[in-house]
């Protein structure tokens, strides 16, 4: 069955900003969509053919939603994977597969997958319960400093803590977790790789992610990364190896640490469109959202070359403001050449909530970076009612 201008329904689990940008592409191609999200005011409430409110972790909700679609994809990985398994058995196409999601939903499983498949990653230990950590330290099995990570539901630096001494152990959740060596970071990088139903693969250029020191959240994404070409080539090679080993279909965003010694270590992966690929809407021949659709629909993959250097600035809620959102400085940033803002459509702001992003393109990456700095200093995501 043709998917264009037809009754073929693409289901999307999650209705946030990634889903909203995917819907721009489904509208472009006149593809029919149904979206499931727990919030009736989610960004995807507009732009989909069907929008349903429901719990993404509930088996019955996900299963009955999926049954009414022809192909199911995600924009967030915290979804009920048992329901996806059942849907796969019933003949629904599910990308990413339940198998890939089950590996990725658990940080310990993800790390073990890297070990089993010769993917370089930071040294780690797995603990069934956080309460086992002090014992391991006492017996010399673990030394300060290290990074504690919850095995489940890590997101935007939640569920991650640098443990420098016994005082940092206080209050850590008593749940399955990993501890990782504290890596001396030169830069954090990411590569988005696409793999289609037919096994065709393409990588986007390596990008550089600059983090906000307090929020532990990405502030700027630079494309291309300012790194030597051999490191970039190596990162792409590792990403391609990973996507093949996973036999994943769709986009896979691979996040790397580049150590001060010049070594690449895979930090984590996301099997979906990703924040580090927003730049592609303005700067790539084929943007990541169109590429995801091409991959999951078994279509030829698009050209991933950049048309122009770009920097993406995340717009997050300013500290101290909670309530109905107000974007201050929009007119001013629109006066800067090469600027395209994206507003996600979330009604309420709160500190560090991702509310939008701005892409800045320029003839050089350094110029784009300095214009991005101006954008960051000019625009404020606040509330006038708090
Ligand atoms: P999340 O899944 O919440 O995004 P990450 O595992 O990516 O969490 O960690 C968030 C950030 O914490 C990383 O981007 C990095 O800046 C820092 N970090 C995580 N693990 C390490 C580590 N082993 N060594 C040094 N810094 C780390």
mmCIF file of N, CA and C in Angstrom, residues 5 7 15 20 38 76 82 92 131 157 167 202 230 248 254 264 293 298 306 331 348-349 382 386:
data_model
loop_
_atom_site.group_PDB
_atom_site.id
_atom_site.type_symbol
_atom_site.label_atom_id
_atom_site.label_comp_id
_atom_site.label_asym_id
_atom_site.label_seq_id
_atom_site.Cartn_x
_atom_site.Cartn_y
_atom_site.Cartn_z
ATOM 1 N N UNK A 5 -0.805 10.168 0.771
ATOM 2 C CA UNK A 5 -2.226 10.455 0.504
ATOM 3 C C UNK A 5 -3.063 9.176 0.547
ATOM 4 N N UNK A 7 -4.660 5.776 3.411
ATOM 5 C CA UNK A 7 -5.176 5.533 4.765
ATOM 6 C C UNK A 7 -4.169 4.821 5.659
ATOM 7 N N UNK A 15 4.013 13.035 22.328
ATOM 8 C CA UNK A 15 3.508 14.177 21.560
ATOM 9 C C UNK A 15 4.251 15.462 21.864
ATOM 10 N N UNK A 20 6.252 17.002 17.248
ATOM 11 C CA UNK A 20 5.704 18.150 16.510
ATOM 12 C C UNK A 20 6.513 18.413 15.237
ATOM 13 N N UNK A 38 0.404 11.689 27.222
ATOM 14 C CA UNK A 38 -0.374 11.817 28.457
ATOM 15 C C UNK A 38 -1.021 13.192 28.653
ATOM 16 N N UNK A 76 9.798 9.435 22.205
ATOM 17 C CA UNK A 76 10.328 9.340 23.568
ATOM 18 C C UNK A 76 10.485 7.848 23.846
ATOM 19 N N UNK A 82 6.493 -4.016 26.297
ATOM 20 C CA UNK A 82 5.786 -5.317 26.180
ATOM 21 C C UNK A 82 4.619 -5.175 25.196
ATOM 22 N N UNK A 92 2.021 -5.546 13.278
ATOM 23 C CA UNK A 92 2.204 -4.086 13.153
ATOM 24 C C UNK A 92 3.717 -3.819 13.026
ATOM 25 N N UNK A 131 21.937 0.592 47.485
ATOM 26 C CA UNK A 131 22.450 0.352 48.840
ATOM 27 C C UNK A 131 23.698 -0.530 48.832
ATOM 28 N N UNK A 157 19.952 14.690 32.248
ATOM 29 C CA UNK A 157 20.773 14.841 33.449
ATOM 30 C C UNK A 157 20.066 14.478 34.746
ATOM 31 N N UNK A 167 29.572 12.084 51.353
ATOM 32 C CA UNK A 167 28.430 12.989 51.501
ATOM 33 C C UNK A 167 27.512 12.949 50.275
ATOM 34 N N UNK A 202 23.110 6.085 6.558
ATOM 35 C CA UNK A 202 23.716 7.400 6.285
ATOM 36 C C UNK A 202 24.024 8.065 7.617
ATOM 37 N N UNK A 230 39.999 13.041 11.630
ATOM 38 C CA UNK A 230 40.124 11.603 11.939
ATOM 39 C C UNK A 230 39.217 11.219 13.110
ATOM 40 N N UNK A 248 18.872 -1.762 14.106
ATOM 41 C CA UNK A 248 17.835 -0.765 14.363
ATOM 42 C C UNK A 248 17.346 -0.159 13.051
ATOM 43 N N UNK A 254 23.795 8.993 18.561
ATOM 44 C CA UNK A 254 24.849 8.401 19.388
ATOM 45 C C UNK A 254 25.627 9.531 20.054
ATOM 46 N N UNK A 264 37.489 8.397 22.027
ATOM 47 C CA UNK A 264 36.028 8.488 21.918
ATOM 48 C C UNK A 264 35.379 7.376 22.731
ATOM 49 N N UNK A 293 11.413 9.405 8.664
ATOM 50 C CA UNK A 293 10.279 8.870 7.899
ATOM 51 C C UNK A 293 10.756 8.021 6.730
ATOM 52 N N UNK A 298 10.841 2.601 4.576
ATOM 53 C CA UNK A 298 11.555 1.801 3.570
ATOM 54 C C UNK A 298 11.830 2.571 2.293
ATOM 55 N N UNK A 306 25.614 19.077 4.867
ATOM 56 C CA UNK A 306 25.185 20.399 5.338
ATOM 57 C C UNK A 306 25.241 21.400 4.200
ATOM 58 N N UNK A 331 11.483 39.829 18.905
ATOM 59 C CA UNK A 331 11.681 40.778 17.791
ATOM 60 C C UNK A 331 13.155 41.051 17.595
ATOM 61 N N UNK A 348 3.080 26.335 29.631
ATOM 62 C CA UNK A 348 3.652 26.690 30.938
ATOM 63 C C UNK A 348 5.168 26.562 30.909
ATOM 64 N N UNK A 349 5.854 27.570 31.431
ATOM 65 C CA UNK A 349 7.304 27.454 31.568
ATOM 66 C C UNK A 349 7.651 27.065 33.002
ATOM 67 N N UNK A 382 10.303 33.446 30.101
ATOM 68 C CA UNK A 382 9.881 33.784 31.461
ATOM 69 C C UNK A 382 8.354 33.683 31.587
ATOM 70 N N UNK A 386 4.649 35.042 37.602
ATOM 71 C CA UNK A 386 5.252 34.393 38.775
ATOM 72 C C UNK A 386 6.097 35.380 39.557
#
